[in-house]
Coordinates of C-alpha atoms in Angstrom, one line a residue:
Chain A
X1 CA -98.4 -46.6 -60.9
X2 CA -97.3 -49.7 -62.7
X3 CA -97.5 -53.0 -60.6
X4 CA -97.3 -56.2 -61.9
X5 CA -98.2 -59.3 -59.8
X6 CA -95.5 -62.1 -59.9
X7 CA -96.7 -64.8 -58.0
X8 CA -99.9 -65.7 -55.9
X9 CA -100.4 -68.9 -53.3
X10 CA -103.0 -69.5 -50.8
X11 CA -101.8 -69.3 -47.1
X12 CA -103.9 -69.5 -44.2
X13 CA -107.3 -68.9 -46.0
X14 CA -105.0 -65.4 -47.0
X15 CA -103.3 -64.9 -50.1
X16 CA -99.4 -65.0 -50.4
X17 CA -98.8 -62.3 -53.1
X18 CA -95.5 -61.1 -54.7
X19 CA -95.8 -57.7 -57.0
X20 CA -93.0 -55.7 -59.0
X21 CA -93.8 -51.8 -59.2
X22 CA -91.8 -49.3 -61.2
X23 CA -90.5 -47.4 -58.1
X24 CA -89.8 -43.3 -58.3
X25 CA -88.4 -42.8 -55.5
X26 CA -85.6 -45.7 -55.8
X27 CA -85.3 -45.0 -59.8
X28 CA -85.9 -49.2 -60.4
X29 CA -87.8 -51.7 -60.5
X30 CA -88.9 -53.3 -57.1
X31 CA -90.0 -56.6 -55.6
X32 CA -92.4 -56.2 -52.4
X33 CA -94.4 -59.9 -50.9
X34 CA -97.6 -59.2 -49.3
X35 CA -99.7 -61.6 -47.4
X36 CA -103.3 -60.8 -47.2
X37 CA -105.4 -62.1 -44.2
X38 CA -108.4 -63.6 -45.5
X39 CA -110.8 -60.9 -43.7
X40 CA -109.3 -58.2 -45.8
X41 CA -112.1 -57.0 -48.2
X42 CA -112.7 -53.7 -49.8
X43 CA -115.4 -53.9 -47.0
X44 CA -113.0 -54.8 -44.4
X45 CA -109.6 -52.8 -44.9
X46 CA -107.0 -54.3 -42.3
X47 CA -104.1 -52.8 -40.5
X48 CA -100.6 -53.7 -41.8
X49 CA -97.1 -54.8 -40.7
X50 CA -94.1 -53.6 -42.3
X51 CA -91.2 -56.0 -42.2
X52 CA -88.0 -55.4 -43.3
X53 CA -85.5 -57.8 -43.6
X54 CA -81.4 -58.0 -43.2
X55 CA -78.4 -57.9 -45.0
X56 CA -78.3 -60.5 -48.0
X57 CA -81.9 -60.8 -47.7
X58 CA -84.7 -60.0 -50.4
X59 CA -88.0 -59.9 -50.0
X60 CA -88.7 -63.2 -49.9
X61 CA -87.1 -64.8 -46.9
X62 CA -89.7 -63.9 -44.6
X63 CA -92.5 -65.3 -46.3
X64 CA -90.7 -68.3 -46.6
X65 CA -88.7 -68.5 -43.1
X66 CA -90.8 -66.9 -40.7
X67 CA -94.1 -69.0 -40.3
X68 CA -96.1 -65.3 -40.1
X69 CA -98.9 -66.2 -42.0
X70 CA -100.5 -68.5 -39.8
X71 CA -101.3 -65.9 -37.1
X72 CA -101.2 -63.0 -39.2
X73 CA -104.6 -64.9 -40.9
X74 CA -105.9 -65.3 -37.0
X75 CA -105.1 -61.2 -36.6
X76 CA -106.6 -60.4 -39.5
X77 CA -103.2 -57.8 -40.2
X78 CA -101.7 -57.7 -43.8
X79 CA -97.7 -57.8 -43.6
X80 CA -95.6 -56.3 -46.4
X81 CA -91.9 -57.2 -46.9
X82 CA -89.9 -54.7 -48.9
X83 CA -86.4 -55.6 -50.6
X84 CA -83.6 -54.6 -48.6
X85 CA -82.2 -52.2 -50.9
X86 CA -82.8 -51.4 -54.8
X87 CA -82.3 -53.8 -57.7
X88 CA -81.3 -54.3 -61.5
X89 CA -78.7 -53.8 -63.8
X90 CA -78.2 -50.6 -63.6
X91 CA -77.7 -50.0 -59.7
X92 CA -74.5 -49.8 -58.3
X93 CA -73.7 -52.7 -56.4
X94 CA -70.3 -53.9 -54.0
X95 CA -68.4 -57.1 -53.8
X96 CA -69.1 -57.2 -50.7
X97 CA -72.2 -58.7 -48.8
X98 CA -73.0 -55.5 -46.4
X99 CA -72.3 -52.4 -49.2
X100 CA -74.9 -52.1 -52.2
X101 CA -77.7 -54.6 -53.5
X102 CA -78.5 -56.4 -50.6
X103 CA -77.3 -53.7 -48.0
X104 CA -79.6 -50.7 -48.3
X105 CA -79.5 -49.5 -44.8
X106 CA -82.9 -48.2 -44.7
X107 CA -81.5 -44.7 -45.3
X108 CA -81.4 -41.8 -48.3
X109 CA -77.7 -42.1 -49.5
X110 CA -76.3 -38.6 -50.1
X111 CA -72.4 -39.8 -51.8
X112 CA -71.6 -40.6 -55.3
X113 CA -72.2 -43.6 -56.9
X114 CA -75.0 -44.2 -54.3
X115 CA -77.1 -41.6 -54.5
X116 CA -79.2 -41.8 -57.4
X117 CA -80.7 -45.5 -56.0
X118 CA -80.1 -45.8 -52.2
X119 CA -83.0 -43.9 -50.5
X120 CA -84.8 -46.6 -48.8
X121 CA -85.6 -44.5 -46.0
X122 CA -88.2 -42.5 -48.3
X123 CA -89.5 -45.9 -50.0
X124 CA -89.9 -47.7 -46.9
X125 CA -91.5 -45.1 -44.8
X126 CA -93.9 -43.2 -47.9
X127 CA -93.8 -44.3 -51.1
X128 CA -94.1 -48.4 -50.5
X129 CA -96.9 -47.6 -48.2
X130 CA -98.5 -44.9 -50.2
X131 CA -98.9 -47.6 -53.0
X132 CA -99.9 -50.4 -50.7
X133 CA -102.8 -48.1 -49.0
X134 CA -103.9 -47.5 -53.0
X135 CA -104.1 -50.8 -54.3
X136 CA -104.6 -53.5 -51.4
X137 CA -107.7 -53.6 -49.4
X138 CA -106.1 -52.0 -45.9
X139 CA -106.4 -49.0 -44.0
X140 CA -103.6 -47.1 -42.5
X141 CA -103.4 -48.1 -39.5
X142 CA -99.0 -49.4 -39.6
X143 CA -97.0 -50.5 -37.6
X144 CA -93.1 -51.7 -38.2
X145 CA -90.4 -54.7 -37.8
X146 CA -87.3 -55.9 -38.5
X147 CA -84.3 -57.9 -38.4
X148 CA -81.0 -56.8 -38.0
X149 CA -80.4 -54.5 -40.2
X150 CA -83.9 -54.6 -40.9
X151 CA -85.0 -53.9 -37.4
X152 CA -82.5 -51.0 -37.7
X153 CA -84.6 -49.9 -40.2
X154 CA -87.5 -50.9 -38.2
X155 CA -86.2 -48.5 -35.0
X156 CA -85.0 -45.4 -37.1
X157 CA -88.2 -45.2 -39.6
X158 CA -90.7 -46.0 -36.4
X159 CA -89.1 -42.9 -34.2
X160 CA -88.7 -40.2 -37.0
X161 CA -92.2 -40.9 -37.8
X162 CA -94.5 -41.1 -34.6
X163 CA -97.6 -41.6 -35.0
X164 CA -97.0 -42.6 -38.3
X165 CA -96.2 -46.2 -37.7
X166 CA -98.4 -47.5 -34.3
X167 CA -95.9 -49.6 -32.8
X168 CA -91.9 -50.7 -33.5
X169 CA -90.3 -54.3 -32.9
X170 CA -87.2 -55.5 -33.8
X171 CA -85.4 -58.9 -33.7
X172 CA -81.8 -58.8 -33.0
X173 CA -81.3 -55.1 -34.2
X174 CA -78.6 -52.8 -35.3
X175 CA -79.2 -50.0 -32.6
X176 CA -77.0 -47.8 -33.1
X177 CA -74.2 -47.3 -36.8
X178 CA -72.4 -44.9 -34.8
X179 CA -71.4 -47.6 -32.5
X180 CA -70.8 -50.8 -34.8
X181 CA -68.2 -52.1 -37.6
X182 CA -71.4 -52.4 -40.3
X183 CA -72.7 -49.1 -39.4
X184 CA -69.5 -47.2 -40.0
X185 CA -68.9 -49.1 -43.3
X186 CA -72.3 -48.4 -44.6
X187 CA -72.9 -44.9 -43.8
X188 CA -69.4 -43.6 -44.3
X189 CA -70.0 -45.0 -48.4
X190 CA -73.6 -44.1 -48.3
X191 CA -73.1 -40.5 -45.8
X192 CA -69.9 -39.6 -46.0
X193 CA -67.0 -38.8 -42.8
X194 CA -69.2 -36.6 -41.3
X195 CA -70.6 -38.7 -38.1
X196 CA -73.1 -35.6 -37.9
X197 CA -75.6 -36.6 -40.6
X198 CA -75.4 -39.6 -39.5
X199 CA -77.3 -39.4 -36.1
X200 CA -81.1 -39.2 -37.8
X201 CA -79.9 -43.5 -38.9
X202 CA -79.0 -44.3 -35.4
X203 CA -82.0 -45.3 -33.1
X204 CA -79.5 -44.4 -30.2
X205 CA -79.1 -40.9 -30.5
X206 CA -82.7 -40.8 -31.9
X207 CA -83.5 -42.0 -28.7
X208 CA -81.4 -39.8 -26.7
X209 CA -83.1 -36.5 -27.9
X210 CA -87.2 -37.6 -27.0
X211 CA -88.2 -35.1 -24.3
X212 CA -91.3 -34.4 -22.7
X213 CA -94.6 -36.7 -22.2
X214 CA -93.5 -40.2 -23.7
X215 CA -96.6 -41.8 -23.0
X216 CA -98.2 -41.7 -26.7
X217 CA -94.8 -42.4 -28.7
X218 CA -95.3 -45.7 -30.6
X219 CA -93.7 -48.7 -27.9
X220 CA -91.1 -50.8 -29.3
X221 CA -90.3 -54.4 -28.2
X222 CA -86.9 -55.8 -29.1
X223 CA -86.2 -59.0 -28.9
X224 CA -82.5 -60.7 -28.8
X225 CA -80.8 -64.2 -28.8
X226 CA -77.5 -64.8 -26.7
X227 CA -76.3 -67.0 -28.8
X228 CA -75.9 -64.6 -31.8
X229 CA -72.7 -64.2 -32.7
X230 CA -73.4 -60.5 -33.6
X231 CA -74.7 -59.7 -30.4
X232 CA -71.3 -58.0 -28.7
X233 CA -69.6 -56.2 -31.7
X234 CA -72.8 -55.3 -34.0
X235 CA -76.0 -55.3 -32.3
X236 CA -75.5 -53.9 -28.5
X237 CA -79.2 -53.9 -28.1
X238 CA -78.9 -52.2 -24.6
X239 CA -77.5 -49.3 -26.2
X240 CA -81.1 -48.8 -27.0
X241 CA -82.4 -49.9 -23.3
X242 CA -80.3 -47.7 -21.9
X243 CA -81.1 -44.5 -23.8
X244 CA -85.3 -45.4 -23.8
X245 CA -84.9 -45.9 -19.7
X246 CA -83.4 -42.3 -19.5
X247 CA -86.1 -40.6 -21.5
X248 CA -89.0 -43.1 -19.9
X249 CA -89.6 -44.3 -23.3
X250 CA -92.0 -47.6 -23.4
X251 CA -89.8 -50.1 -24.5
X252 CA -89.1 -54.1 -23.5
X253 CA -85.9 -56.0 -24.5
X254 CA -86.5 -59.3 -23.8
X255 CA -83.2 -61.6 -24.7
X256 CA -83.1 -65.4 -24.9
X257 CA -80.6 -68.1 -24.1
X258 CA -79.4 -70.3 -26.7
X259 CA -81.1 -68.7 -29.9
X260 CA -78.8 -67.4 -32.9
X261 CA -78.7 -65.0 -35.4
X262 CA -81.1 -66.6 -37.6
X263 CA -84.7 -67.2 -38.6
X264 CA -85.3 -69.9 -36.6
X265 CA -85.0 -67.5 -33.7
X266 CA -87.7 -65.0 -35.7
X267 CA -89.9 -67.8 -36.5
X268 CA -90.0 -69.0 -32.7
X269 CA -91.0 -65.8 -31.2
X270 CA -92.8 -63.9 -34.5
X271 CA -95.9 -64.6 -32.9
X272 CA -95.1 -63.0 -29.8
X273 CA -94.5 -60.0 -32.4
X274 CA -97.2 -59.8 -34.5
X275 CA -99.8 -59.6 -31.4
X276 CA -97.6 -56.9 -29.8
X277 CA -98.3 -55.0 -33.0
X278 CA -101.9 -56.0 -32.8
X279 CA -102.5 -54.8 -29.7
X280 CA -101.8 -51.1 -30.5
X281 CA -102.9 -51.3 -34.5
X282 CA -106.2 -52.8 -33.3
X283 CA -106.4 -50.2 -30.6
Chain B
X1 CA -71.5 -95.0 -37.7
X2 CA -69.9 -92.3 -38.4
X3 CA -72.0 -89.0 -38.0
X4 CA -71.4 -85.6 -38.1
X5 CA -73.2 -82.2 -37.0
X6 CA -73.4 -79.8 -39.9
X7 CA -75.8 -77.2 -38.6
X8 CA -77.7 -76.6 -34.5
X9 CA -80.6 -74.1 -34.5
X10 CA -82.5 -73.4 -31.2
X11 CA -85.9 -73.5 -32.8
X12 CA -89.2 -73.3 -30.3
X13 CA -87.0 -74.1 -27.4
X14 CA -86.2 -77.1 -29.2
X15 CA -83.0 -77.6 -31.5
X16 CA -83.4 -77.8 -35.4
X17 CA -80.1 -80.1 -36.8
X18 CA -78.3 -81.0 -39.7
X19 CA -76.4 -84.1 -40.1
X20 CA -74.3 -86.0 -42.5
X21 CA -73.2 -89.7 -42.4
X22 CA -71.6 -92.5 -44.3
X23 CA -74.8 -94.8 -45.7
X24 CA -73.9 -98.3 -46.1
X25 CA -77.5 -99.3 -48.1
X26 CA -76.8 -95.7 -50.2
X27 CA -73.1 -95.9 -50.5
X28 CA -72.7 -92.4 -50.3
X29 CA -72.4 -89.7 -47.7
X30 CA -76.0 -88.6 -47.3
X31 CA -77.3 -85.7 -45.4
X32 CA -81.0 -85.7 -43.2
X33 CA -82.0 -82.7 -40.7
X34 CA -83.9 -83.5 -37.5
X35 CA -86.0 -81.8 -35.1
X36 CA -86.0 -82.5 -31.7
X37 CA -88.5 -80.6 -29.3
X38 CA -87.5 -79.6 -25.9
X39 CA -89.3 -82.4 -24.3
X40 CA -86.3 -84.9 -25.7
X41 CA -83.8 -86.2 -23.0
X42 CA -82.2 -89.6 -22.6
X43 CA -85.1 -89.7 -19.8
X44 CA -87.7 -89.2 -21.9
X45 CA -87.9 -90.1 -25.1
X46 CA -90.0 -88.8 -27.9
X47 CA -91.8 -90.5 -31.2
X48 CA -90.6 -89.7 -34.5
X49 CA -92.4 -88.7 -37.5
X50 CA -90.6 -89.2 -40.5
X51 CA -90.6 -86.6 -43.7
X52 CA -90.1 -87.7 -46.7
X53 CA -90.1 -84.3 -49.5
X54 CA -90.7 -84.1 -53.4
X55 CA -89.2 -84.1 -56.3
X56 CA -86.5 -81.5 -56.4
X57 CA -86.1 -80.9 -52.6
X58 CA -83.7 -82.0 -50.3
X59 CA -83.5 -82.6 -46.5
X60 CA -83.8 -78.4 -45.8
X61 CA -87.0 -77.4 -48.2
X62 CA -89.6 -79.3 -45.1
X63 CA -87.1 -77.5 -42.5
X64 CA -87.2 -73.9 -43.5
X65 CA -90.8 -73.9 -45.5
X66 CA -93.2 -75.4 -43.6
X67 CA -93.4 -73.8 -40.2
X68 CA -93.8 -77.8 -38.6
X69 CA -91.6 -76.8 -35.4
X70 CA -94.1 -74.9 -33.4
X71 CA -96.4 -77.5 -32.9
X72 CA -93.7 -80.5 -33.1
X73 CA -92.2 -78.8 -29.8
X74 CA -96.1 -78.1 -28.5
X75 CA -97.0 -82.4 -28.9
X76 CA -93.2 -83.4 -27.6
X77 CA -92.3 -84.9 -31.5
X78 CA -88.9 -85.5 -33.2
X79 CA -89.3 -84.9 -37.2
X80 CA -86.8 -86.6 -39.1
X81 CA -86.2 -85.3 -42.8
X82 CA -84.4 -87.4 -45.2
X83 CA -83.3 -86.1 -48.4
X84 CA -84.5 -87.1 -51.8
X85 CA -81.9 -89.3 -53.0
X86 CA -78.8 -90.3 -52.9
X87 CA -75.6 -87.7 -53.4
X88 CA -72.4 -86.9 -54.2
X89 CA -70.5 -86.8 -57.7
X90 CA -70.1 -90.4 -57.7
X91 CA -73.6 -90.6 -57.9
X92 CA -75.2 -91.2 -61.2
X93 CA -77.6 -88.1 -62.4
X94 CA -80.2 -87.2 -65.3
X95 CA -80.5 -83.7 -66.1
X96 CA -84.5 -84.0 -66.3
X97 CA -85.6 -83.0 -62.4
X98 CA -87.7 -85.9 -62.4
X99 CA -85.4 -88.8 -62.6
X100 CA -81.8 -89.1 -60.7
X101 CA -80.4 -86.8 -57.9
X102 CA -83.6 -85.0 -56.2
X103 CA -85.9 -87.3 -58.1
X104 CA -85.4 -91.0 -55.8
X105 CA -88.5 -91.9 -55.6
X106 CA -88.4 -94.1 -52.1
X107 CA -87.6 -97.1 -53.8
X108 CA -85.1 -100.0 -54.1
X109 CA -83.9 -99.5 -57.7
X110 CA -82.8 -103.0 -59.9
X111 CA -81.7 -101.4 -63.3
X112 CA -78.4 -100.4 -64.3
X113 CA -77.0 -97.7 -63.9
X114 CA -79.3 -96.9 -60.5
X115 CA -79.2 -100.1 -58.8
X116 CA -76.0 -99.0 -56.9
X117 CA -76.9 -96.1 -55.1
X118 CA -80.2 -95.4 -55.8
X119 CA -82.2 -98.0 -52.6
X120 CA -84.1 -95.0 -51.1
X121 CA -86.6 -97.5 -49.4
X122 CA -84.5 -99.3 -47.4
X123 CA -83.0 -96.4 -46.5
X124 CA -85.9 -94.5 -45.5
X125 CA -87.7 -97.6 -44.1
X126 CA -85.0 -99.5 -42.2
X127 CA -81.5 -97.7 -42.3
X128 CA -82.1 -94.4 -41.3
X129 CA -84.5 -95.4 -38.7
X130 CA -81.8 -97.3 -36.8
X131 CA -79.3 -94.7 -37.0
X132 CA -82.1 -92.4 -35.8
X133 CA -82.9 -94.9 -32.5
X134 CA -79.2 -95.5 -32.2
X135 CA -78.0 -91.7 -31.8
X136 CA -80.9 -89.5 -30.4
X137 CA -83.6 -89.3 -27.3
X138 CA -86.2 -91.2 -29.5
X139 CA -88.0 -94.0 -28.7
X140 CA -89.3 -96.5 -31.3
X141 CA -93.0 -95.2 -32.3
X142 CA -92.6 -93.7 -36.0
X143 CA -95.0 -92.1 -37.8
X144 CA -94.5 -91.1 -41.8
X145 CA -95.7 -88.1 -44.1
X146 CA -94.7 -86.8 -47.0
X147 CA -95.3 -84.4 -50.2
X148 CA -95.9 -84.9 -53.7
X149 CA -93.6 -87.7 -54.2
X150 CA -92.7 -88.0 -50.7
X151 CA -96.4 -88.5 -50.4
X152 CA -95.5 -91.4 -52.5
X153 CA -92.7 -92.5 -50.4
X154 CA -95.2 -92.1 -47.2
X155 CA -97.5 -94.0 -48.3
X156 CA -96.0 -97.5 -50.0
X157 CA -93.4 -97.1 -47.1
X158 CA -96.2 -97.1 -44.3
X159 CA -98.6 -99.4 -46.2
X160 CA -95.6 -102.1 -46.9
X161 CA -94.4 -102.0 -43.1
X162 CA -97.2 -101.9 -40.5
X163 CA -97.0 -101.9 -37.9
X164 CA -93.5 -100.5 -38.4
X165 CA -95.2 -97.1 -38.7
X166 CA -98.5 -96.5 -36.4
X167 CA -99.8 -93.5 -39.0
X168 CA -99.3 -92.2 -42.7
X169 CA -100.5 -88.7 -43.6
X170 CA -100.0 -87.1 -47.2
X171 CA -100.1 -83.5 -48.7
X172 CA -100.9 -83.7 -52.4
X173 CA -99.0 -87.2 -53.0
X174 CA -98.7 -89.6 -56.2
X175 CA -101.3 -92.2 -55.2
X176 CA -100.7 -94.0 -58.2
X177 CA -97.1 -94.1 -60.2
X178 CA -98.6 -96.9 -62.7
X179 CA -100.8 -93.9 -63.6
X180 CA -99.3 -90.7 -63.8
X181 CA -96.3 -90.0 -66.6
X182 CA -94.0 -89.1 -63.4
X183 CA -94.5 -92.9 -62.4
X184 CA -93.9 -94.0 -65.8
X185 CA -90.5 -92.5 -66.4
X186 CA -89.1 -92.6 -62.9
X187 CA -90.3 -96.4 -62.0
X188 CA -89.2 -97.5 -66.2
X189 CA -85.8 -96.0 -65.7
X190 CA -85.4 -97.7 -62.0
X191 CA -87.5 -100.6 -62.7
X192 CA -87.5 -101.6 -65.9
X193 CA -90.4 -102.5 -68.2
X194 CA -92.2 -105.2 -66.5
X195 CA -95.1 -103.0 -64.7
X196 CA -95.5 -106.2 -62.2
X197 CA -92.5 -105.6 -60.7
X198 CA -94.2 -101.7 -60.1
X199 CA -96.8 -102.5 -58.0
X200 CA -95.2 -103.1 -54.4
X201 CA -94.3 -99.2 -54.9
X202 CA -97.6 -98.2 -56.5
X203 CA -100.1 -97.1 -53.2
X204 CA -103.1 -97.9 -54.6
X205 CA -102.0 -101.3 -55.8
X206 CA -100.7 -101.9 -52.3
X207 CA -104.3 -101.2 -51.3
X208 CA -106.2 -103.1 -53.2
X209 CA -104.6 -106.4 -51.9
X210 CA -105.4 -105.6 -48.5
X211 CA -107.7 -108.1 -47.0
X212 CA -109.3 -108.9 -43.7
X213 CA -109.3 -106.7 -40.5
X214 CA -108.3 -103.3 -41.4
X215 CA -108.9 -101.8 -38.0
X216 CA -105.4 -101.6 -36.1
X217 CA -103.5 -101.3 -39.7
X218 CA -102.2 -97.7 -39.5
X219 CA -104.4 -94.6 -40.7
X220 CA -103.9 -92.6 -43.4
X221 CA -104.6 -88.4 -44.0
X222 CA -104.7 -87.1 -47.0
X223 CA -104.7 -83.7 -47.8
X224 CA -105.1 -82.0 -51.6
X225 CA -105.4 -78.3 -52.5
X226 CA -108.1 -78.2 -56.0
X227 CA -105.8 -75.4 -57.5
X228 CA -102.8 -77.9 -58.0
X229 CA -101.7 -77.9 -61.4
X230 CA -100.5 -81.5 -61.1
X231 CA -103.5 -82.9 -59.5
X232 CA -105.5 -84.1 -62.5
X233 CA -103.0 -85.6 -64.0
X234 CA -99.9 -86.9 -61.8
X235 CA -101.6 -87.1 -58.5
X236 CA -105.1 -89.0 -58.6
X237 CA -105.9 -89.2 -55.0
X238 CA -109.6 -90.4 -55.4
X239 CA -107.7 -93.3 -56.7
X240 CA -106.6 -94.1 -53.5
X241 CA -109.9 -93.3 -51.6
X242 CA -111.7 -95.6 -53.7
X243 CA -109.2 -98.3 -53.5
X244 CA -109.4 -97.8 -49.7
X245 CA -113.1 -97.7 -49.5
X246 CA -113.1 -101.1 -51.4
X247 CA -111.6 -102.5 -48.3
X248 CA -112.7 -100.8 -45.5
X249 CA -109.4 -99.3 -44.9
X250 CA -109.3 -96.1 -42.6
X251 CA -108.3 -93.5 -44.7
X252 CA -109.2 -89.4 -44.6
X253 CA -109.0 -87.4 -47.7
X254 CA -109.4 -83.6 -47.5
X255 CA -109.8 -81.3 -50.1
X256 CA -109.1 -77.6 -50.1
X257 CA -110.5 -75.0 -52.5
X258 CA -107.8 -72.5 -54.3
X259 CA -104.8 -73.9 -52.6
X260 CA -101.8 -75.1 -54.8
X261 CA -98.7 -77.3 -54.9
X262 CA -96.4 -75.0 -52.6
X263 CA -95.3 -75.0 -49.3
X264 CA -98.0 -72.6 -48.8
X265 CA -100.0 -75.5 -48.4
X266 CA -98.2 -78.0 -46.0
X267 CA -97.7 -74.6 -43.6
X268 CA -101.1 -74.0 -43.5
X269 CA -102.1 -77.9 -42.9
X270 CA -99.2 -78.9 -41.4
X271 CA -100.3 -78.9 -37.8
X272 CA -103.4 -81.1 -38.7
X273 CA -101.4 -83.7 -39.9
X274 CA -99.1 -83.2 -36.7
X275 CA -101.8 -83.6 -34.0
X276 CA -103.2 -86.5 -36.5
X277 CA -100.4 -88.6 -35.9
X278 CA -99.6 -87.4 -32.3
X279 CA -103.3 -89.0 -31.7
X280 CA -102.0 -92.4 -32.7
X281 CA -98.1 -92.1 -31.7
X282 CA -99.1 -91.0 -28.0
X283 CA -101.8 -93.7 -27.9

């Protein structure tokens, strides 16, 4: 597969990469960052983080926002950051900043003019890391977080995909499209009316249909600012709470006064994050 | 003085902050951001270190890039980050990015058509400082740093002023503006021709008329990455080092294999150079 490498900075002792790739899956060209520990080694593969980011966002405003690298390089865990949807001239794009380029949703868009580009659910959860795990010196060994949208994303990829991804965290999430004014925008252009297809995008009513021994399903930790002034009418984190405590699924929402919306709320507890992840990736 | 809150972040249980006011030694509306860690009340006041960014930036590049509030809020330290110059459309401008708006330099400029805005020295040194003592839970211990040509700033600022400042620290700084083509443009256009009205901004020149007890002047860290593309010919340090060395002062200049220019490397130095001047603010 074609992969170019943009741009390449020494962080941590680790290397801050950015690579464009020809992507199938997406039809287009794509961006991805990639920060490198510095014990990866073809010797030494190392688990990695999937991060994906919110609306507006590319894949660059973690790496530069977030302040990850410092204990990702202490973890020894690679992170890759993913565009948020796909990119170029020829995708179909809306004036609007939560529709098209900058607004993927994390999902396979089944309506006209969406279609041919919008399936970010397949890149995110197969292709990106099928072409990570072949070029990069990790193992696979995953594990997956967001923001927003992103830890939408994040929450919908993790659960359809147990064991695939080891553990789920989310800062400030979309829970649940069936139950917000972005979500209905979004999937009605990208799903159509129906409300039925929509369920398998809505880490809700993903949650609400776990049964049986929960015990071995990846955990998720969510974390949430109470200052966010998405918090009431988008996010609704304890949607999610609410539906994990009736199926005993291992979840912790832990909320904090005064923090916002923004990364200066992921920067402050991304730490907290990445050794959740490391716990279970390391395990 | 008039002042006015742009932007309030809860960052590290701290608050990240963006203000404008009126300056009276810029004569324009200027813009700075400040971090104040949670240990700040009007009972207990904190030290400041003072930021000073390079060429290009403004008072947001230090605030979002380098990751410097974790530890700022771990040692109990304000940050103060000025921007680069003076702004606003009355301001004059050169389209090069290495003279005029983004391009100040930290000094007092004499020549025409500069002279009436462009006084970044005072401002950084004396003006800003005041309003800084006058308007937050700071006390009066001030350390300075600085990038590139903030490095610059840093440097002659701390070196002109002691014991104004009790520390200087530098990432990858212009030691030397009478030697580097950067110097000779920006100091030509703002100082004219005669190079011996340079040297009071020229750090190694400062240096080398230092003379007796250097012991309780303030110390400086310097820190360089080897893969910077404008080290060999804009930046110099060994310059400095020698110039130091020639009279005892105490200075500290670390090198760093493969890192470059970026903001990759102030975040992964950054909290060095924090608990380097915590050592001599706290003393």
């Amino acid at each position: 597969m074609l992969m170019e490498r943009l741009n390449s900075n020494k962080s941590f002792g680790g290397l801050q990469q950015q690579f464009e790739h020809d992507s199938k899956v997406l039809n287009c060209l794509m961006r991805f960052s990639v920060y490198l520990p510095p014990q990866a080694t073809n010797e030494h593969k190392v688990p990695v983080l999937y991060w994906l980011s919110g609306l507006t966002c590319s894949d660059e405003n973690f790496v530069q926002k977030a302040g990850a690298q410092r204990m990702a390089a202490e973890l020894g865990m690679a992170i890759v950051m993913p565009d948020t949807s796909p990119r170029g001239d020829d995708v179909v794009d809306d004036e609007a900043y939560d529709l098209g380029k900058g607004a993927g949703f994390y999902l396979n868009a089944t309506q006209e003019p969406w279609a041919k580009h919008y399936q970010m659910y397949d890149y995110v959860a197969y292709e990106l890391p099928a072409l990570i795990e072949a070029n990069f010196p990790v193992n696979n060994k995953r594990a997956i977080s967001g923001h927003s949208m992103g830890g939408h994303g994040a929450l919908t990829i993790g659960l359809r995909n147990a064991p695939r991804f080891t553990s789920i965290s989310a800062f400030s999430p979309i829970v649940s499209p069936l139950n917000c004014p972005w979500g209905h925008k979004a999937l009605t252009h990208y799903l159509g009316d129906d409300q039925a297809l929509w369920v398998k995008y809505d880490a809700v009513e993903l949650m609400k249909k776990i049964k049986g021994d929960t015990s071995n399903l990846p955990p998720i930790k969510v974390d949430q600012g109470l200052a966010d002034n998405f918090l009431e009418e988008q996010l609704k984190p304890h949607l999610l709470l609410n539906a994990a405590n009736q199926v005993n699924y291992p979840i912790e929402l832990n909320t904090h006064s005064g923090y916002d919306h923004s990364y200066f709320f992921i920067a402050s507890f991304i730490d907290e994050h990445l050794q959740f992840h490391a716990r279970h990736l390391f395990k």
